[in-house]
């Protein structure tokens, strides 16, 4: 019946199309409790059946996120330090890197590296590894700017005081500047986590078996996109806010006493 | 003030010049500081006093001139400058305490990270230095939990812990509420009594008068005149010095 209705509306105006898309299906279903109840049961069953498969995808997604955030962190911190304290050649080189990775769509980067550069360099990488590398290199560009901002927010007095005690610059960066800058960076970093998590779904395009790829796989085989993508969305929401929550807790845990939300308590 | 009888020169500067983008800030400054001596530098704001102090421990590199620490030239020490800086303490106007460390941690870190002292020993020494400035009770508080006066005393303890040969103070009480100035001046006065060698930039004239062996009056990047406090206050060579002393005494009191 549903299908007949769709066919009948071929010449429909925009108004009636809108009506059919958003209003008509619920009304239609309203007169079909039984069919609807049967569909709900079937859909729930499908979700439960697919859940282990989808959750494996969620693990792959978390692997992507963990790997690329970690890579971005390891490269991003020295980049920020180089930009603030390095000589002008190093600083320029880093700016160029940031300029490149921030200037291109993620999908272009993925294709460029996975189908292009990695092959050209003779690297035989799995889609998963390639995705971590590309997302990680890209995240390094963004993370370096988070850390750079944090370092610059500290004020030069911290460095002057450390040097005046007789610390080498490198020692001062490690034991005075970074411990403070990293604390300040947690909110920005938490934002980067959420962004990377959502961006990771694009690796679908090179066939990484993450959450969305698997959801799509089931959806095309069962012709039931709605319940599957709904489940997929719910898992993504959990991952997003779960991670953000965990990072908020971390921020509270390492907060310097006397400061509340960046302001003085007393 | 007691003056150490050994006439050993701790710090000596010769003909220091510094310009920022063509603007000459220091125009040939020379003086020397002997062991146990307290030199007070005074002068109008923007005259180059802070720049001069930072040239003494090479936080700012002078364009011309030489700095000697205990007879050894340090102006071109480059990579080894950190070894000399250990021996030159510095206390800043706005404290510059390490915000992520407790009072104790602030005093300890130079000992563990720079002097490579064992943790236990460093802790003991840090506690002792905090006691010296009257803050053993506050050892476990963070900078944000301390008053301005307490912060400056912690920063003095942090410097003292390194057993410096000389300490440079850049307006140590200028960022403090009036009622907190006394406690910091008291600590510095005690150091003077104990024979610590110090170079002090300050606007506290009464204090300068009581601790200084010599007062240096700087104006526009040059030393206009210098001498013992009694002479400078009662019988300055230049009218300009008298005017400045008069104005500053009115502004800040004795
Ligand atoms: N890093 C710097 N870059 C440019 N100009 C500076 C810098 N530091 C100091 N100056 C300039 O040098 C002059 C002297 O400054 P300063 O040494 O702080 O004076 P004072 O401590 O006597 O008030 C001022 O005009 C100041 O603007
Ligand atoms: Mg100054």
Coordinates of C-alpha atoms and ligand atoms in Angstrom, one line a residue:
Chain A
X1 CA 0.0 0.0 0.0
X2 CA 2.8 2.3 1.0
X3 CA 4.4 1.8 -2.4
X4 CA 1.1 2.4 -4.3
X5 CA 0.9 5.7 -2.6
X6 CA 4.4 6.7 -3.6
X7 CA 3.7 5.9 -7.3
X8 CA 0.5 7.9 -7.2
X9 CA 2.4 11.0 -6.2
X10 CA 4.7 11.3 -9.2
X11 CA 3.4 14.7 -10.2
X12 CA 2.9 15.9 -6.7
X13 CA 3.7 19.5 -5.9
X14 CA 6.3 20.3 -3.3
X15 CA 3.6 20.8 -0.7
X16 CA 2.0 17.4 -1.1
X17 CA 5.5 15.9 -1.3
X18 CA 6.3 17.4 2.0
X19 CA 3.0 16.2 3.4
X20 CA 3.7 12.7 2.3
X21 CA 7.2 12.6 3.7
X22 CA 6.5 14.0 7.1
X23 CA 2.9 13.7 7.9
X24 CA 1.3 10.9 5.9
X25 CA 3.4 7.9 7.1
X26 CA 2.5 8.3 10.8
X27 CA -1.1 8.9 9.9
X28 CA -1.1 5.9 7.6
X29 CA 0.5 3.7 10.3
X30 CA -1.9 5.0 12.9
X31 CA -4.6 3.0 11.1
X32 CA -2.4 -0.1 11.0
X33 CA -1.6 -1.0 14.6
X34 CA -1.0 -4.6 13.9
X35 CA 1.3 -4.1 10.9
X36 CA 3.1 -1.4 12.9
X37 CA 3.5 -3.6 15.9
X38 CA 4.8 -6.4 13.7
X39 CA 7.3 -4.1 12.1
X40 CA 8.5 -2.8 15.5
X41 CA 9.2 -6.3 16.7
X42 CA 11.0 -7.2 13.5
X43 CA 13.1 -4.1 13.6
X44 CA 14.0 -4.7 17.3
X45 CA 15.0 -8.3 16.4
X46 CA 17.1 -7.0 13.5
X47 CA 18.8 -4.5 15.8
X48 CA 19.6 -7.2 18.4
X49 CA 20.9 -9.6 15.8
X50 CA 23.1 -6.9 14.3
X51 CA 24.3 -5.6 17.5
X52 CA 27.4 -7.7 18.0
X53 CA 28.5 -6.9 14.4
X54 CA 27.8 -3.2 14.9
X55 CA 29.6 -3.1 18.3
X56 CA 32.7 -4.7 16.6
X57 CA 32.4 -1.8 14.3
X58 CA 32.3 0.6 17.2
X59 CA 35.5 -1.0 18.5
X60 CA 37.1 -0.4 15.1
X61 CA 35.8 3.2 15.3
X62 CA 37.4 3.7 18.7
X63 CA 40.6 2.2 17.4
X64 CA 40.6 4.8 14.6
X65 CA 39.9 7.6 17.0
X66 CA 42.4 6.4 19.6
X67 CA 45.1 5.8 17.0
X68 CA 44.7 9.1 15.2
X69 CA 44.2 11.2 18.3
X70 CA 47.3 9.6 19.8
X71 CA 49.3 10.1 16.6
X72 CA 48.0 13.7 16.5
X73 CA 49.1 14.2 20.1
X74 CA 52.6 12.8 19.6
X75 CA 53.2 15.0 16.6
X76 CA 51.1 18.0 17.6
X77 CA 52.9 18.7 20.9
X78 CA 56.4 19.1 19.4
X79 CA 54.8 21.0 16.5
X80 CA 53.3 23.5 19.0
X81 CA 56.6 23.8 20.9
X82 CA 58.5 24.3 17.6
X83 CA 56.1 27.0 16.5
X84 CA 56.4 28.9 19.8
X85 CA 60.0 28.4 20.7
X86 CA 61.7 27.2 17.5
X87 CA 63.6 29.4 15.0
X88 CA 61.7 31.0 12.2
X89 CA 62.5 28.3 9.6
X90 CA 61.1 25.6 11.8
X91 CA 58.1 27.8 12.6
X92 CA 57.4 28.4 8.9
X93 CA 57.7 24.7 8.1
X94 CA 55.2 23.9 10.7
X95 CA 52.8 26.6 9.5
X96 CA 53.0 25.1 6.1
X97 CA 52.1 21.7 7.4
X98 CA 49.2 23.2 9.3
X99 CA 48.1 25.2 6.3
X100 CA 48.1 22.1 4.1
X101 CA 46.2 19.8 6.4
X102 CA 43.6 22.4 7.4
X103 CA 43.0 23.5 3.9
X104 CA 41.7 20.2 2.4
X105 CA 38.6 18.2 2.9
X106 CA 39.1 15.1 4.9
X107 CA 37.9 12.9 2.0
X108 CA 40.3 14.5 -0.4
X109 CA 43.2 13.8 2.0
X110 CA 42.1 10.2 2.5
X111 CA 41.9 9.5 -1.3
X112 CA 45.1 11.5 -1.9
X113 CA 47.1 9.5 0.6
X114 CA 45.4 6.1 0.4
X115 CA 45.1 5.8 -3.4
X116 CA 47.9 8.2 -4.3
X117 CA 50.9 8.9 -2.1
X118 CA 51.0 5.8 0.0
X119 CA 51.0 3.6 -3.1
X120 CA 53.5 5.9 -4.7
X121 CA 55.8 5.5 -1.7
X122 CA 55.5 1.8 -2.0
X123 CA 53.6 1.4 1.2
X124 CA 51.2 -1.5 1.3
X125 CA 48.8 -0.4 4.0
X126 CA 45.5 -1.7 5.1
X127 CA 42.6 0.8 4.9
X128 CA 42.5 0.9 8.7
X129 CA 46.2 1.8 9.1
X130 CA 46.0 4.3 6.2
X131 CA 43.0 5.9 7.8
X132 CA 44.8 6.3 11.2
X133 CA 47.7 7.8 9.5
X134 CA 45.7 10.3 7.5
X135 CA 43.3 11.2 10.3
X136 CA 46.3 11.4 12.7
X137 CA 48.4 13.6 10.5
X138 CA 45.4 15.9 10.0
X139 CA 44.5 15.9 13.7
X140 CA 48.2 16.9 14.4
X141 CA 47.6 20.1 12.5
X142 CA 44.5 21.0 14.6
X143 CA 45.9 19.8 17.9
X144 CA 49.2 21.7 17.4
X145 CA 47.1 24.9 17.3
X146 CA 45.2 23.9 20.4
X147 CA 48.5 23.4 22.3
X148 CA 50.1 26.5 20.8
X149 CA 47.2 28.6 22.0
X150 CA 47.6 27.1 25.5
X151 CA 51.3 27.7 25.6
X152 CA 50.9 31.3 24.5
X153 CA 48.1 31.8 27.1
X154 CA 50.6 31.0 29.9
X155 CA 52.5 34.3 29.6
X156 CA 56.3 34.6 29.2
X157 CA 56.9 35.0 33.0
X158 CA 56.8 31.2 33.5
X159 CA 59.6 30.7 31.0
X160 CA 61.6 33.6 32.4
X161 CA 61.3 32.3 35.9
X162 CA 62.3 28.8 34.9
X163 CA 65.4 30.1 32.9
X164 CA 66.4 32.3 35.8
X165 CA 66.6 29.2 38.1
X166 CA 69.1 27.8 35.7
X167 CA 66.9 25.4 33.7
X168 CA 67.7 24.8 30.1
X169 CA 65.0 25.8 27.7
X170 CA 64.1 22.2 27.0
X171 CA 63.9 21.4 30.7
X172 CA 61.7 24.4 31.2
X173 CA 59.4 23.4 28.4
X174 CA 59.1 19.8 29.8
X175 CA 58.6 20.5 33.5
X176 CA 57.0 24.0 33.6
X177 CA 55.4 24.9 30.3
X178 CA 53.8 21.6 29.1
X179 CA 52.3 20.5 32.4
X180 CA 50.4 23.7 32.5
X181 CA 49.6 24.0 28.8
X182 CA 48.3 20.5 28.6
X183 CA 45.9 21.1 31.4
X184 CA 44.6 24.2 29.7
X185 CA 44.2 22.2 26.5
X186 CA 41.8 19.5 27.8
X187 CA 38.6 21.3 26.8
X188 CA 39.9 22.0 23.3
X189 CA 41.2 18.5 23.1
X190 CA 37.8 17.1 24.2
X191 CA 36.3 19.0 21.3
X192 CA 38.9 17.5 18.9
X193 CA 37.9 14.0 20.2
X194 CA 34.3 14.6 19.3
X195 CA 35.2 15.9 15.9
X196 CA 37.6 13.0 15.1
X197 CA 35.0 10.5 16.2
X198 CA 32.4 11.9 13.8
X199 CA 35.0 12.4 11.1
X200 CA 36.1 8.8 11.4
X201 CA 32.9 7.7 9.7
X202 CA 34.2 9.1 6.4
X203 CA 36.7 6.3 6.3
X204 CA 33.7 4.4 5.1
X205 CA 34.7 5.7 1.7
X206 CA 37.9 3.6 1.6
X207 CA 36.3 0.6 3.1
X208 CA 37.4 0.6 6.7
X209 CA 35.1 -1.7 8.6
X210 CA 34.1 0.8 11.2
X211 CA 30.6 1.4 12.6
X212 CA 29.0 3.2 9.6
X213 CA 30.5 0.8 7.0
X214 CA 29.0 -2.1 8.9
X215 CA 25.6 -0.4 9.4
X216 CA 25.5 0.4 5.7
X217 CA 26.4 -3.2 4.9
X218 CA 23.5 -4.6 6.9
X219 CA 21.1 -1.9 5.7
X220 CA 21.7 -2.7 2.0
X221 CA 21.3 -6.5 2.6
X222 CA 18.2 -6.3 4.7
X223 CA 16.6 -3.3 2.9
X224 CA 15.9 -1.9 6.4
X225 CA 18.0 1.2 6.7
X226 CA 15.9 2.9 9.4
X227 CA 16.4 0.6 12.4
X228 CA 20.0 -0.1 11.5
X229 CA 21.1 3.5 11.0
X230 CA 19.1 4.5 14.1
X231 CA 21.1 1.9 16.1
X232 CA 24.3 3.2 14.5
X233 CA 23.4 6.8 15.4
X234 CA 22.6 5.8 19.0
X235 CA 26.0 4.1 19.4
X236 CA 27.7 7.2 17.9
X237 CA 25.9 9.4 20.4
X238 CA 27.1 7.2 23.3
X239 CA 30.7 7.3 22.0
X240 CA 30.6 11.1 21.5
X241 CA 29.2 12.1 24.9
X242 CA 30.8 9.2 26.8
X243 CA 34.2 10.3 25.7
X244 CA 33.5 14.0 26.3
X245 CA 32.2 13.1 29.8
X246 CA 35.4 11.1 30.5
X247 CA 37.6 14.0 29.4
X248 CA 35.6 16.4 31.6
X249 CA 36.3 14.2 34.5
X250 CA 40.0 14.1 33.6
X251 CA 39.9 17.9 33.5
X252 CA 38.4 18.1 37.0
X253 CA 40.9 15.6 38.3
X254 CA 44.0 17.5 37.1
X255 CA 42.6 21.0 37.8
X256 CA 45.0 23.1 39.8
X257 CA 43.5 23.9 43.2
X258 CA 42.5 27.5 43.7
X259 CA 41.3 27.8 40.1
X260 CA 37.7 27.0 39.2
X261 CA 36.7 27.0 35.6
X262 CA 39.8 29.2 34.9
X263 CA 38.8 31.7 37.5
X264 CA 40.2 32.1 41.0
X265 CA 38.1 30.5 43.7
X266 CA 39.2 32.7 46.5
Chain B
X1 CA 74.2 47.8 56.9
X2 CA 77.0 45.4 57.5
X3 CA 79.3 45.3 54.6
X4 CA 81.4 42.2 54.0
X5 CA 85.0 43.1 54.4
X6 CA 86.2 40.8 51.6
X7 CA 86.2 43.1 48.7
X8 CA 85.5 40.3 46.2
X9 CA 83.5 41.5 43.2
X10 CA 80.5 39.2 42.6
X11 CA 78.9 40.8 39.6
X12 CA 80.4 43.4 37.3
X13 CA 78.9 45.0 34.2
X14 CA 80.8 47.0 31.6
X15 CA 79.4 49.4 29.1
X16 CA 76.1 47.6 28.5
X17 CA 74.1 48.7 25.5
X18 CA 70.7 47.5 24.4
X19 CA 68.3 48.7 21.8
X20 CA 64.8 47.5 20.8
X21 CA 64.1 48.2 17.2
X22 CA 66.4 51.1 17.0
X23 CA 65.2 52.6 20.3
X24 CA 68.2 52.8 22.6
X25 CA 67.1 51.5 26.0
X26 CA 70.5 51.1 27.7
X27 CA 73.3 53.4 26.8
X28 CA 76.5 52.2 28.4
X29 CA 75.8 51.0 31.9
X30 CA 78.7 50.0 34.1
X31 CA 78.9 49.1 37.8
X32 CA 80.1 46.4 40.1
X33 CA 78.6 44.6 43.1
X34 CA 80.8 43.3 45.8
X35 CA 80.1 40.5 48.1
X36 CA 77.5 41.3 50.8
X37 CA 76.7 44.6 49.1
X38 CA 73.1 45.8 48.5
X39 CA 72.7 48.0 45.4
X40 CA 69.4 49.8 44.9
X41 CA 68.6 51.0 41.4
X42 CA 66.0 53.8 41.2
X43 CA 64.7 55.8 38.3
X44 CA 61.6 56.8 36.3
X45 CA 59.5 54.2 34.7
X46 CA 60.6 53.1 31.2
X47 CA 64.2 54.1 31.9
X48 CA 65.5 50.6 31.3
X49 CA 65.8 49.2 34.9
X50 CA 64.1 45.9 34.1
X51 CA 66.0 45.5 30.9
X52 CA 69.3 46.1 32.8
X53 CA 68.4 43.4 35.4
X54 CA 67.5 41.0 32.6
X55 CA 70.9 41.7 31.0
X56 CA 72.6 40.8 34.2
X57 CA 71.5 37.1 33.9
X58 CA 71.4 37.2 30.1
X59 CA 67.6 36.7 30.0
X60 CA 68.0 39.6 27.6
X61 CA 71.2 39.6 25.6
X62 CA 72.9 43.0 25.5
X63 CA 74.0 44.4 22.1
X64 CA 77.3 45.5 23.5
X65 CA 79.2 45.2 26.8
X66 CA 80.2 42.5 29.2
X67 CA 78.9 40.8 32.2
X68 CA 81.2 39.1 34.7
X69 CA 80.2 36.7 37.5
X70 CA 82.9 36.2 40.1
X71 CA 85.5 37.4 37.6
X72 CA 84.3 35.1 34.8
X73 CA 82.8 36.6 31.7
X74 CA 79.4 35.2 31.0
X75 CA 78.2 37.4 28.2
X76 CA 79.0 34.9 25.5
X77 CA 78.4 31.7 27.5
X78 CA 75.5 30.8 25.1
X79 CA 74.8 27.1 25.7
X80 CA 76.3 27.1 29.2
X81 CA 74.5 30.2 30.4
X82 CA 72.1 28.1 32.4
X83 CA 75.0 27.0 34.7
X84 CA 75.7 30.7 35.5
X85 CA 72.0 31.5 35.9
X86 CA 71.8 29.0 38.8
X87 CA 74.1 31.4 40.7
X88 CA 72.1 34.5 39.9
X89 CA 68.8 34.6 41.6
X90 CA 65.9 36.6 40.2
X91 CA 62.7 37.8 41.9
X92 CA 60.1 39.3 39.6
X93 CA 57.5 42.0 40.1
X94 CA 54.6 39.7 39.4
X95 CA 56.1 36.7 41.2
X96 CA 56.0 34.2 38.2
X97 CA 55.4 31.3 40.5
X98 CA 54.8 28.0 38.7
X99 CA 51.0 27.8 38.9
X100 CA 50.8 24.0 38.7
X101 CA 53.1 23.4 41.7
X102 CA 52.5 23.9 45.4
X103 CA 54.6 26.4 47.4
X104 CA 56.9 23.5 48.3
X105 CA 57.0 22.3 44.7
X106 CA 58.0 25.7 43.5
X107 CA 60.9 25.8 45.9
X108 CA 61.9 22.2 45.3
X109 CA 61.9 22.1 41.5
X110 CA 65.1 24.0 41.0
X111 CA 66.8 21.6 43.4
X112 CA 65.6 18.4 41.7
X113 CA 65.6 19.5 38.1
X114 CA 68.6 21.8 38.0
X115 CA 70.8 20.7 40.9
X116 CA 69.7 17.1 40.5
X117 CA 69.4 16.8 44.2
X118 CA 67.7 13.7 45.6
X119 CA 64.0 14.1 46.3
X120 CA 64.2 13.7 50.1
X121 CA 67.1 16.2 50.5
X122 CA 65.4 18.6 48.1
X123 CA 62.2 18.5 50.1
X124 CA 64.1 19.1 53.4
X125 CA 65.9 22.1 51.9
X126 CA 62.7 23.5 50.4
X127 CA 61.0 23.2 53.7
X128 CA 63.8 25.0 55.4
X129 CA 63.7 27.8 52.8
X130 CA 60.0 28.2 53.3
X131 CA 60.6 28.5 57.0
X132 CA 63.1 31.2 56.3
X133 CA 60.4 33.3 54.7
X134 CA 57.8 32.4 57.3
X135 CA 55.7 30.1 55.2
X136 CA 56.2 26.6 56.4
X137 CA 52.4 26.4 57.1
X138 CA 51.6 27.2 53.5
X139 CA 53.9 24.6 52.0
X140 CA 51.1 22.6 50.4
X141 CA 49.0 25.4 49.0
X142 CA 49.0 26.4 45.4
X143 CA 49.9 29.9 44.2
X144 CA 46.3 30.7 43.5
X145 CA 45.5 30.0 47.1
X146 CA 48.2 32.4 48.4
X147 CA 48.0 36.2 49.0
X148 CA 50.3 38.4 46.9
X149 CA 52.7 38.9 49.8
X150 CA 52.9 35.2 50.4
X151 CA 53.5 34.5 46.7
X152 CA 56.4 36.9 46.6
X153 CA 57.9 35.3 49.7
X154 CA 57.6 31.8 48.1
X155 CA 59.3 33.2 45.0
X156 CA 62.1 34.5 47.2
X157 CA 62.4 31.1 48.9
X158 CA 62.5 29.5 45.4
X159 CA 65.5 31.7 44.6
X160 CA 67.2 31.2 47.9
X161 CA 67.0 27.5 47.6
X162 CA 69.5 27.6 44.7
X163 CA 72.1 29.3 47.0
X164 CA 72.7 32.1 44.6
X165 CA 75.8 34.4 44.8
X166 CA 73.6 37.4 44.1
X167 CA 69.9 38.0 43.9
X168 CA 68.3 40.5 41.5
X169 CA 64.9 42.0 42.6
X170 CA 62.8 43.8 40.0
X171 CA 60.3 45.9 41.9
X172 CA 59.4 43.0 44.3
X173 CA 56.6 45.0 46.0
X174 CA 55.1 47.0 43.2
X175 CA 52.3 44.5 42.5
X176 CA 51.3 44.2 46.1
X177 CA 48.5 45.7 48.1
X178 CA 50.0 48.3 50.5
X179 CA 49.3 46.2 53.6
X180 CA 51.3 43.3 52.2
X181 CA 54.4 45.2 51.2
X182 CA 55.8 45.2 54.7
X183 CA 56.1 41.4 55.1
X184 CA 58.1 41.1 51.8
X185 CA 60.4 44.1 52.7
X186 CA 61.0 42.4 56.0
X187 CA 62.2 39.2 54.4
X188 CA 64.5 41.2 52.1
X189 CA 65.9 43.2 55.0
X190 CA 66.7 40.0 56.8
X191 CA 68.6 38.7 53.8
X192 CA 70.6 42.0 53.8
X193 CA 71.4 41.5 57.5
X194 CA 72.5 37.9 56.7
X195 CA 75.0 39.3 54.2
X196 CA 73.2 38.4 50.9
X197 CA 74.5 40.2 47.9
X198 CA 71.6 41.9 46.1
X199 CA 70.6 44.3 43.3
X200 CA 67.2 45.8 43.9
X201 CA 65.0 47.9 41.8
X202 CA 62.4 49.6 44.0
X203 CA 60.4 52.7 44.6
X204 CA 60.3 52.1 48.4
X205 CA 62.7 55.0 49.3
X206 CA 62.6 54.5 53.1
X207 CA 63.5 50.9 52.6
X208 CA 66.1 51.7 50.0
X209 CA 67.7 54.1 52.5
X210 CA 67.8 51.6 55.2
X211 CA 69.3 48.6 53.3
X212 CA 71.3 50.1 50.4
X213 CA 75.1 50.4 50.5
X214 CA 74.7 52.4 47.3
X215 CA 71.8 53.9 45.3
X216 CA 72.1 54.1 41.6
X217 CA 69.9 56.7 39.9
X218 CA 69.1 55.8 36.3
X219 CA 67.5 58.0 33.7
X220 CA 67.0 57.3 30.0
X221 CA 69.2 54.3 29.9
X222 CA 72.2 55.9 31.7
X223 CA 73.4 56.1 35.3
X224 CA 73.0 59.8 36.1
X225 CA 74.6 59.5 39.5
X226 CA 75.2 57.0 42.3
X227 CA 76.4 57.1 45.9
X228 CA 75.6 56.1 49.5
X229 CA 71.9 56.8 50.4
X230 CA 72.8 59.5 52.9
X231 CA 74.7 61.5 50.3
X232 CA 72.2 60.9 47.5
X233 CA 69.2 61.9 49.7
X234 CA 70.7 64.9 51.4
X235 CA 73.1 66.2 48.8
X236 CA 72.5 64.9 45.3
X237 CA 74.8 66.2 42.5
X238 CA 72.0 66.9 40.0
X239 CA 68.8 68.8 40.4
X240 CA 67.1 66.0 38.4
X241 CA 68.0 63.4 41.1
X242 CA 66.6 65.7 43.8
X243 CA 63.4 66.2 41.8
X244 CA 62.9 62.5 41.3
X245 CA 63.6 61.6 45.0
X246 CA 61.2 64.3 46.0
X247 CA 58.4 63.1 43.7
X248 CA 58.9 59.5 44.5
X249 CA 58.9 60.1 48.3
X250 CA 55.7 62.0 48.0
X251 CA 54.1 59.2 45.9
X252 CA 55.2 56.2 47.9
X253 CA 56.1 57.7 51.3
X254 CA 59.1 56.9 53.3
Ligands
LIG1 N1 61.0 43.1 24.8 C1 60.9 44.4 24.5 N2 60.6 44.7 23.2 C2 60.5 46.0 22.9 N3 60.7 47.0 23.7 C3 61.0 46.8 25.0 C4 61.1 45.4 25.5 N4 61.4 45.4 26.8 C5 61.5 46.7 27.2 N5 61.2 47.5 26.1 C6 61.2 49.0 26.1 O1 62.4 49.4 26.8 C7 62.1 50.5 27.6 C8 62.6 50.2 29.0 O2 61.8 49.3 29.6 P1 62.1 48.7 31.0 O3 63.4 48.1 31.1 O4 60.9 47.8 31.4 O5 62.0 50.0 31.9 P2 61.7 50.1 33.5 O6 61.9 48.8 34.1 O7 62.8 51.1 33.9 O8 60.4 50.7 33.7 C9 60.7 50.8 27.5 O9 60.5 51.9 26.6 C10 60.1 49.5 26.9 O10 59.0 49.8 26.1
LIG2 MG1 60.5 47.6 35.2

